[in-house]
Short mmCIF file of C-alpha atoms in Angstrom, two decimals:
data_model
loop_
_atom_site.label_atom_id
_atom_site.label_comp_id
_atom_site.label_asym_id
_atom_site.label_seq_id
_atom_site.Cartn_x
_atom_site.Cartn_y
_atom_site.Cartn_z
CA MET A 1 -51.76 -36.23 -167.65
CA PRO A 2 -51.86 -37.75 -171.14
CA SER A 3 -53.77 -40.98 -171.64
CA SER A 4 -51.89 -44.21 -172.15
CA SER A 5 -52.76 -44.03 -175.84
CA ALA A 6 -50.17 -41.28 -176.14
CA LEU A 7 -47.54 -44.00 -175.87
CA SER A 8 -49.48 -46.85 -177.50
CA ALA A 9 -48.56 -48.55 -180.78
CA ARG A 10 -50.87 -47.29 -183.50
CA ALA A 11 -48.85 -46.34 -186.53
CA ALA A 12 -46.51 -49.03 -187.80
CA THR A 13 -45.16 -46.66 -190.42
CA THR A 14 -43.86 -44.23 -187.80
CA THR A 15 -40.57 -44.86 -186.01
CA THR A 16 -38.46 -43.28 -183.33
CA SER A 17 -35.38 -42.50 -185.32
CA ARG A 18 -32.44 -40.26 -185.73
CA ARG A 19 -33.96 -39.24 -189.04
CA ALA A 20 -36.90 -37.62 -187.23
CA VAL A 21 -34.61 -35.75 -184.88
CA LEU A 22 -32.25 -34.73 -187.66
CA GLY A 23 -35.21 -33.71 -189.77
CA LEU A 24 -36.34 -31.25 -187.11
CA ALA A 25 -32.85 -29.84 -186.76
CA ALA A 26 -32.29 -29.64 -190.51
CA ALA A 27 -35.60 -27.92 -191.10
CA ALA A 28 -34.84 -25.34 -188.44
CA ALA A 29 -31.33 -24.88 -189.78
CA GLY A 30 -32.64 -24.28 -193.26
CA THR A 31 -35.05 -21.67 -191.99
CA LEU A 32 -32.43 -19.76 -190.06
CA GLY A 33 -29.54 -20.31 -192.43
CA VAL A 34 -27.42 -22.52 -190.19
CA GLY A 35 -25.50 -25.15 -192.10
CA ALA A 36 -24.78 -28.70 -191.01
CA GLY A 37 -21.06 -28.49 -191.73
CA PRO A 38 -18.21 -27.05 -189.66
CA ALA A 39 -18.70 -23.46 -188.60
CA ALA A 40 -16.57 -20.74 -187.10
CA ALA A 41 -16.46 -20.97 -183.33
CA SER A 42 -18.03 -18.45 -181.02
CA GLY A 43 -16.48 -17.57 -177.65
CA GLY A 44 -15.10 -20.60 -175.84
CA GLY A 45 -14.89 -22.74 -178.95
CA VAL A 46 -18.62 -23.45 -179.18
CA VAL A 47 -19.91 -23.52 -182.74
CA PRO A 48 -23.07 -21.41 -183.19
CA THR A 49 -25.87 -23.97 -183.31
CA LEU A 50 -29.61 -24.29 -182.97
CA SER A 51 -29.13 -27.27 -180.67
CA LEU A 52 -29.57 -27.20 -176.91
CA LEU A 53 -28.07 -29.29 -174.10
CA LEU A 54 -30.12 -31.62 -171.91
CA ALA A 55 -28.19 -32.37 -168.71
CA ALA A 56 -28.59 -34.63 -165.69
CA ASP A 57 -27.65 -32.56 -162.64
CA GLN A 58 -27.07 -34.47 -159.41
CA ALA A 59 -26.57 -31.32 -157.32
CA SER A 60 -30.17 -30.20 -157.78
CA ASP A 61 -31.65 -33.60 -158.78
CA ARG A 62 -33.02 -31.94 -161.90
CA VAL A 63 -32.95 -32.30 -165.64
CA LEU A 64 -31.65 -28.99 -167.02
CA LEU A 65 -32.17 -27.55 -170.48
CA LEU A 66 -29.24 -25.30 -171.41
CA ASP A 67 -28.36 -23.14 -174.38
CA PRO A 68 -24.63 -23.38 -175.23
CA ASN A 69 -24.93 -20.11 -177.19
CA ASP A 70 -26.37 -18.12 -174.27
CA PRO A 71 -24.55 -14.75 -174.48
CA SER A 72 -24.84 -14.31 -170.72
CA TRP A 73 -21.97 -16.80 -170.43
CA TRP A 74 -19.71 -14.24 -172.09
CA GLN A 75 -18.99 -10.60 -171.42
CA GLY A 76 -16.38 -8.73 -173.39
CA GLY A 77 -15.02 -12.01 -174.74
CA ALA A 78 -14.34 -13.38 -171.25
CA ALA A 79 -16.03 -16.50 -169.91
CA GLN A 80 -18.40 -15.94 -167.01
CA ARG A 81 -19.20 -18.59 -164.42
CA ARG A 82 -22.98 -18.75 -164.36
CA ALA A 83 -25.20 -20.64 -161.97
CA ALA A 84 -27.76 -23.05 -163.39
CA ALA A 85 -30.55 -20.87 -162.01
CA ARG A 86 -29.36 -18.08 -164.28
CA VAL A 87 -28.81 -20.02 -167.47
CA ALA A 88 -31.25 -22.96 -167.56
CA LEU A 89 -34.10 -22.43 -170.01
CA TRP A 90 -36.23 -24.73 -167.87
CA SER A 91 -35.81 -27.78 -165.67
CA TRP A 92 -37.77 -30.72 -164.36
CA SER A 93 -37.69 -32.70 -161.13
CA ALA A 94 -39.84 -35.62 -160.04
CA LEU A 95 -40.12 -33.86 -156.69
CA ASP A 96 -42.29 -31.22 -158.37
CA ASP A 97 -44.57 -33.68 -160.19
CA THR A 98 -47.59 -34.22 -157.94
CA GLY A 99 -48.64 -37.26 -159.98
CA LEU A 100 -45.58 -39.23 -158.89
CA GLY A 101 -46.17 -39.28 -155.13
CA ALA A 102 -46.84 -43.04 -155.03
CA LEU A 103 -43.33 -43.64 -156.43
CA ASP A 104 -41.72 -41.90 -153.43
CA PRO A 105 -39.60 -39.43 -155.43
CA ALA A 106 -37.96 -38.10 -152.24
CA ARG A 107 -36.16 -41.44 -152.15
CA SER A 108 -36.27 -42.71 -155.75
CA TRP A 109 -35.40 -39.45 -157.56
CA GLN A 110 -31.84 -39.09 -156.28
CA LEU A 111 -28.68 -39.03 -158.39
CA VAL A 112 -30.14 -38.22 -161.81
CA SER A 113 -28.26 -40.47 -164.20
CA ASP A 114 -29.71 -40.00 -167.70
CA ALA A 115 -31.70 -37.48 -169.74
CA LYS A 116 -32.56 -37.82 -173.43
CA TYR A 117 -34.74 -36.18 -176.05
CA ARG A 118 -36.82 -38.25 -178.46
CA PHE A 119 -39.35 -37.43 -181.20
CA LEU A 120 -42.17 -39.95 -181.73
CA ARG A 121 -45.34 -39.62 -183.81
CA GLY A 122 -45.20 -35.88 -184.05
CA ARG A 123 -44.60 -35.35 -180.33
CA GLN A 124 -41.51 -34.48 -178.33
CA TRP A 125 -40.46 -36.49 -175.28
CA VAL A 126 -37.83 -36.20 -172.57
CA LEU A 127 -36.68 -39.48 -171.01
CA CYS A 128 -34.94 -39.49 -167.65
CA CYS A 129 -33.96 -41.76 -164.79
CA ALA A 130 -32.15 -41.63 -161.46
CA SER A 131 -29.77 -44.10 -159.85
CA GLU A 132 -32.06 -44.57 -156.87
CA GLY A 133 -34.78 -46.04 -159.07
CA LEU A 134 -37.23 -43.66 -160.72
CA ALA A 135 -37.60 -43.67 -164.52
CA ALA A 136 -40.00 -41.42 -166.43
CA VAL A 137 -41.12 -40.41 -169.91
CA LEU A 138 -42.29 -36.80 -170.12
CA PRO A 139 -44.09 -34.95 -172.93
CA TYR A 140 -42.10 -31.83 -173.82
CA PRO A 141 -42.72 -29.07 -172.91
CA ALA A 142 -45.89 -29.81 -170.93
CA GLY A 143 -44.38 -32.20 -168.39
CA GLY A 144 -46.44 -34.50 -166.19
CA ALA A 145 -45.07 -38.02 -166.61
CA ALA A 146 -46.85 -40.00 -169.32
CA TRP A 147 -45.23 -43.13 -167.87
CA ALA A 148 -43.10 -43.75 -164.81
CA THR A 149 -41.93 -46.57 -162.60
CA THR A 150 -39.29 -47.44 -160.03
CA ALA A 151 -36.73 -50.23 -160.14
CA ASP A 152 -33.73 -51.25 -158.08
CA GLY A 153 -30.17 -51.88 -159.15
CA ASN A 154 -28.80 -48.36 -159.86
CA LEU A 155 -30.50 -47.13 -163.03
CA HIS A 156 -28.13 -45.66 -165.59
CA ALA A 157 -30.00 -45.42 -168.89
CA ILE A 158 -33.46 -45.21 -170.42
CA GLU A 159 -34.76 -45.50 -173.99
CA LEU A 160 -38.11 -45.12 -175.80
CA LEU A 161 -39.09 -47.62 -178.50
CA PRO A 162 -41.33 -47.02 -181.55
CA ASP A 163 -44.33 -48.79 -180.00
CA GLY A 164 -44.19 -46.62 -176.88
CA ASN A 165 -42.53 -49.20 -174.67
CA VAL A 166 -39.58 -48.18 -172.51
CA ALA A 167 -36.25 -49.87 -171.75
CA ILE A 168 -34.07 -49.22 -168.70
CA ALA A 169 -30.56 -50.36 -167.77
CA ALA A 170 -29.39 -51.05 -164.21
CA SER A 171 -25.64 -51.22 -163.61
CA GLU A 172 -25.53 -52.86 -160.18
CA GLY A 173 -28.59 -54.97 -160.92
CA GLY A 174 -26.89 -56.13 -164.10
CA TYR A 175 -29.98 -56.14 -166.27
CA ILE A 176 -31.92 -54.60 -169.14
CA ARG A 177 -35.69 -54.39 -168.75
CA LEU A 178 -38.22 -53.60 -171.45
CA TYR A 179 -41.48 -52.33 -169.95
CA ALA A 180 -44.88 -52.47 -171.65
CA ALA A 181 -45.17 -48.73 -171.01
CA SER A 182 -47.54 -48.37 -173.96
CA GLN A 183 -50.22 -50.08 -171.88
CA GLY A 184 -50.63 -47.37 -169.27
CA PRO A 185 -48.97 -44.58 -167.27
CA ARG A 186 -47.85 -46.98 -164.49
CA ALA A 187 -47.56 -50.21 -166.49
CA THR A 188 -45.04 -52.51 -164.82
CA ARG A 189 -45.12 -55.66 -166.95
CA ASN A 190 -41.64 -56.20 -168.35
CA VAL A 191 -39.18 -58.64 -169.83
CA GLN A 192 -35.67 -58.79 -168.38
CA LEU A 193 -32.31 -59.74 -169.86
CA ASP A 194 -29.13 -60.01 -167.80
CA LEU A 195 -26.20 -57.79 -168.75
CA VAL A 196 -23.35 -57.27 -166.29
CA GLY A 197 -22.71 -53.58 -165.60
CA ALA A 198 -25.56 -52.35 -167.83
CA HIS A 199 -24.94 -48.65 -168.47
CA GLY A 200 -26.28 -47.60 -171.88
CA LEU A 201 -29.25 -48.03 -174.23
CA TYR A 202 -30.07 -46.88 -177.74
CA TRP A 203 -32.90 -47.82 -180.12
CA ASP A 204 -31.42 -48.10 -183.61
CA ALA A 205 -34.28 -47.52 -186.07
CA VAL A 206 -31.98 -48.07 -189.05
CA HIS A 207 -31.04 -51.63 -188.04
CA HIS A 208 -34.15 -52.26 -185.89
CA LEU A 209 -32.13 -53.19 -182.83
CA LEU A 210 -32.06 -52.14 -179.21
CA TRP A 211 -28.38 -51.72 -178.39
CA ALA A 212 -27.32 -52.21 -174.78
CA LEU A 213 -23.91 -51.48 -173.26
CA GLY A 214 -22.49 -53.45 -170.34
CA SER A 215 -19.15 -53.56 -168.56
CA GLU A 216 -17.50 -55.78 -171.15
CA ARG A 217 -20.01 -56.22 -173.98
CA LEU A 218 -22.10 -54.27 -176.42
CA VAL A 219 -25.16 -56.33 -177.37
CA GLY A 220 -27.73 -55.92 -180.12
CA LEU A 221 -31.22 -56.99 -179.03
CA ALA A 222 -34.12 -57.89 -181.29
CA VAL A 223 -37.49 -56.85 -179.92
CA GLY A 224 -40.34 -59.31 -180.47
CA GLY A 225 -43.67 -60.24 -178.99
CA THR A 226 -46.38 -57.59 -178.77
CA PRO A 227 -46.50 -54.14 -177.18
CA ALA A 228 -48.44 -55.67 -174.29
CA ALA A 229 -46.03 -58.60 -173.92
CA PRO A 230 -42.62 -57.67 -175.39
CA GLN A 231 -39.74 -60.09 -175.77
CA LEU A 232 -35.97 -59.60 -176.10
CA SER A 233 -33.42 -61.80 -177.83
CA VAL A 234 -29.69 -61.32 -178.32
CA VAL A 235 -28.70 -61.20 -181.99
CA ARG A 236 -25.23 -59.66 -181.73
CA VAL A 237 -22.51 -59.66 -179.08
CA VAL A 238 -19.53 -57.32 -179.37
CA HIS A 239 -16.68 -57.57 -176.87
CA LEU A 240 -15.37 -54.17 -175.86
CA PRO A 241 -11.70 -53.42 -176.58
CA ASP A 242 -11.54 -51.68 -173.19
CA PRO A 243 -13.61 -52.66 -170.11
CA GLY A 244 -16.04 -50.51 -168.20
CA GLY A 245 -18.68 -49.63 -170.80
CA HIS A 246 -20.29 -46.39 -169.69
CA ASP A 247 -22.13 -44.45 -172.40
CA LEU A 248 -23.82 -45.40 -175.65
CA THR A 249 -25.21 -42.86 -178.12
CA PRO A 250 -25.72 -42.61 -181.89
CA VAL A 251 -23.23 -40.83 -184.10
CA ALA A 252 -25.58 -38.18 -185.47
CA GLN A 253 -23.47 -37.60 -188.57
CA ASP A 254 -23.37 -41.31 -189.53
CA HIS A 255 -26.38 -43.61 -189.08
CA ASP A 256 -24.14 -46.67 -189.20
CA ARG A 257 -22.07 -45.74 -186.15
CA LEU A 258 -22.42 -45.63 -182.38
CA TRP A 259 -20.41 -43.74 -179.78
CA VAL A 260 -19.15 -46.12 -177.07
CA ALA A 261 -17.45 -44.67 -173.99
CA THR A 262 -15.60 -46.99 -171.61
CA GLY A 263 -13.51 -46.49 -168.51
CA ARG A 264 -10.46 -45.29 -170.42
CA ARG A 265 -11.49 -44.77 -174.05
CA VAL A 266 -14.09 -43.30 -176.42
CA PHE A 267 -14.77 -45.46 -179.48
CA GLN A 268 -16.97 -45.46 -182.53
CA TYR A 269 -18.53 -48.77 -183.52
CA SER A 270 -19.62 -49.44 -187.11
CA VAL A 271 -22.69 -51.67 -187.23
CA SER A 272 -22.21 -52.72 -190.86
CA GLU A 273 -18.53 -53.52 -190.37
CA ASP A 274 -19.08 -55.05 -186.92
CA ALA A 275 -15.90 -53.32 -185.83
CA PHE A 276 -14.57 -50.39 -183.83
CA VAL A 277 -13.28 -47.81 -186.29
CA GLY A 278 -11.30 -44.58 -186.29
CA TYR A 279 -13.03 -41.19 -186.44
CA ALA A 280 -12.31 -37.53 -186.98
CA GLY A 281 -10.96 -35.81 -183.87
CA GLN A 282 -10.19 -39.07 -182.09
CA ARG A 283 -6.96 -37.75 -180.61
CA GLU A 284 -8.86 -35.04 -178.70
CA ILE A 285 -12.07 -36.97 -177.93
CA ASP A 286 -10.67 -40.37 -176.93
CA LEU A 287 -10.43 -39.54 -173.23
CA ARG A 288 -10.37 -41.43 -169.95
CA GLY A 289 -13.45 -41.39 -167.70
CA VAL A 290 -16.01 -39.94 -170.13
CA LYS A 291 -19.53 -40.16 -168.68
CA SER A 292 -21.30 -39.00 -171.84
CA VAL A 293 -20.37 -38.23 -175.44
CA GLY A 294 -22.24 -37.16 -178.57
CA ASP A 295 -22.10 -35.02 -181.70
CA ASP A 296 -24.41 -32.13 -182.52
CA PRO A 297 -26.79 -33.15 -185.36
CA VAL A 298 -26.60 -29.61 -186.75
CA THR A 299 -22.87 -28.77 -186.64
CA GLY A 300 -21.14 -32.06 -185.84
CA GLN A 301 -19.38 -30.57 -182.83
CA VAL A 302 -18.75 -33.19 -180.14
CA LEU A 303 -19.43 -32.77 -176.42
CA THR A 304 -18.02 -34.80 -173.56
CA VAL A 305 -18.71 -34.84 -169.84
CA VAL A 306 -15.76 -35.90 -167.67
CA PRO A 307 -15.64 -35.82 -163.83
CA SER A 308 -13.55 -33.04 -162.35
CA THR A 309 -11.61 -33.06 -159.10
CA ASP A 310 -13.07 -29.72 -157.97
CA ASN A 311 -16.67 -31.02 -157.91
CA PRO A 312 -18.15 -32.22 -154.60
CA CYS A 313 -19.57 -35.21 -156.50
CA PRO A 314 -16.54 -37.39 -157.43
CA TRP A 315 -18.18 -38.75 -160.61
CA CYS A 316 -19.56 -35.37 -161.76
CA THR A 317 -18.46 -32.02 -163.17
CA SER A 318 -19.75 -28.48 -163.60
CA THR A 319 -18.21 -28.22 -167.07
CA VAL A 320 -19.37 -29.45 -170.47
CA SER A 321 -16.43 -29.79 -172.86
CA PHE A 322 -16.63 -29.34 -176.63
CA HIS A 323 -14.41 -30.68 -179.40
CA ARG A 324 -13.82 -29.70 -183.03
CA PRO A 325 -13.46 -26.87 -182.21
CA ASP A 326 -12.46 -27.17 -178.57
CA GLY A 327 -14.11 -25.18 -175.83
CA SER A 328 -16.17 -25.48 -172.67
CA ARG A 329 -19.11 -24.13 -170.71
CA ARG A 330 -19.12 -24.09 -166.90
CA ILE A 331 -22.42 -24.05 -164.99
CA GLU A 332 -21.59 -23.03 -161.46
CA GLY A 333 -23.10 -25.05 -158.63
CA THR A 334 -23.97 -28.08 -160.73
CA SER A 335 -22.85 -31.68 -160.54
CA LEU A 336 -23.45 -32.85 -164.09
CA TYR A 337 -23.33 -36.58 -164.71
CA ARG A 338 -24.40 -36.57 -168.35
CA ALA A 339 -25.26 -34.01 -171.00
CA ARG A 340 -26.70 -34.61 -174.47
CA TRP A 341 -27.49 -32.56 -177.53
CA MET A 342 -31.16 -31.75 -178.05
CA PRO A 343 -32.60 -30.17 -181.22
CA ARG A 344 -34.13 -26.79 -180.59
CA PRO A 345 -37.93 -27.22 -180.78
CA PRO A 346 -39.39 -25.93 -184.09
CA GLY A 347 -41.61 -23.43 -182.27
CA GLY A 348 -38.79 -22.33 -180.00
CA VAL A 349 -38.29 -23.04 -176.32
CA ARG A 350 -41.33 -22.01 -174.38
CA SER A 351 -42.20 -22.17 -170.72
CA ALA A 352 -44.90 -24.63 -169.81
CA PRO A 353 -47.96 -23.40 -167.88
CA ASP A 354 -47.49 -26.35 -165.51
CA ALA A 355 -45.37 -25.43 -162.49
CA THR A 356 -43.75 -28.84 -162.82
CA TRP A 357 -41.78 -27.43 -165.74
CA SER A 358 -41.02 -24.01 -164.29
CA SER A 359 -37.66 -22.54 -165.18
CA PRO A 360 -35.10 -21.93 -162.44
CA ARG A 361 -34.93 -18.42 -163.88
CA ASP A 362 -38.64 -18.04 -163.12
CA ARG A 363 -38.26 -19.34 -159.59
CA THR A 364 -35.48 -16.91 -158.74
CA GLY A 365 -37.12 -13.98 -160.49
CA ARG A 366 -34.11 -13.52 -162.75
#
């Protein structure tokens, strides 16, 4: 397991930012000749891209890494329903991580609610949490939680800050917590701020704010104090035009904008204008019940995850939908709550030697 220094604050000149993520994607795109503009769609309306999908699957209680361009999803131009065990590049579950036993993952790692990719100080991280309480920061692709904790209140979001500290959002608990995760792999010291229906988090390196989404408000939080004793203060409050705030992500194609999904709408918020603004493809993307939304940093194609009536989990789906151009990918047997774009690692996706990060394909022998 990495030492706590892996998440400590050492380099003030380095930030967790969209620029770092986009830089990785752009560099890879330049190498392989993939442009950042609109491209012709492959089967099912998915634009050929270097990006991958990181998904929170509540059927298996795993974080899944998926390739939307996987040709095994298509045969003779016809869509094939493929099980996650056949298409996931790899996956992770707290139940497989022997270092997390004290956090009771059999109880706390249920209903995976968020999964994100971040790039910090030359290293890749996967952030994840589950509604029943476990939150973790994992080095990619090695696995083995660099930091983890449990908290009550139905966790819905997690975010990594430039100093290595970690924020979580609890919807039923109605709070945002910022943990001094940089101080050790099980550091629990935190500062808490109340936010009714807290569902989303995003660290905005451009404006140096931690954005948090609640049921009726989007708030911008300034982070102060020290890495060992962080502080939070509200510097902006934005009332949502529609209640039920549910997902908050950056607009990859515009550093000034945020995606905001509510119970019935999908908005873009401009930080500089302090206003909700129109966007390309709004007619198709502005849907009811969206659990997650985001645009591919390479192609600009937008994905949404919306619950489907045929899934045994009433707030989940087995299908990731794409927009501009439209299309979909169905992963049979899954109950996806959220899915997010993830830049393809510069060295390619590789299996980790640690069994914690074994691929479902490896486990089934397929």
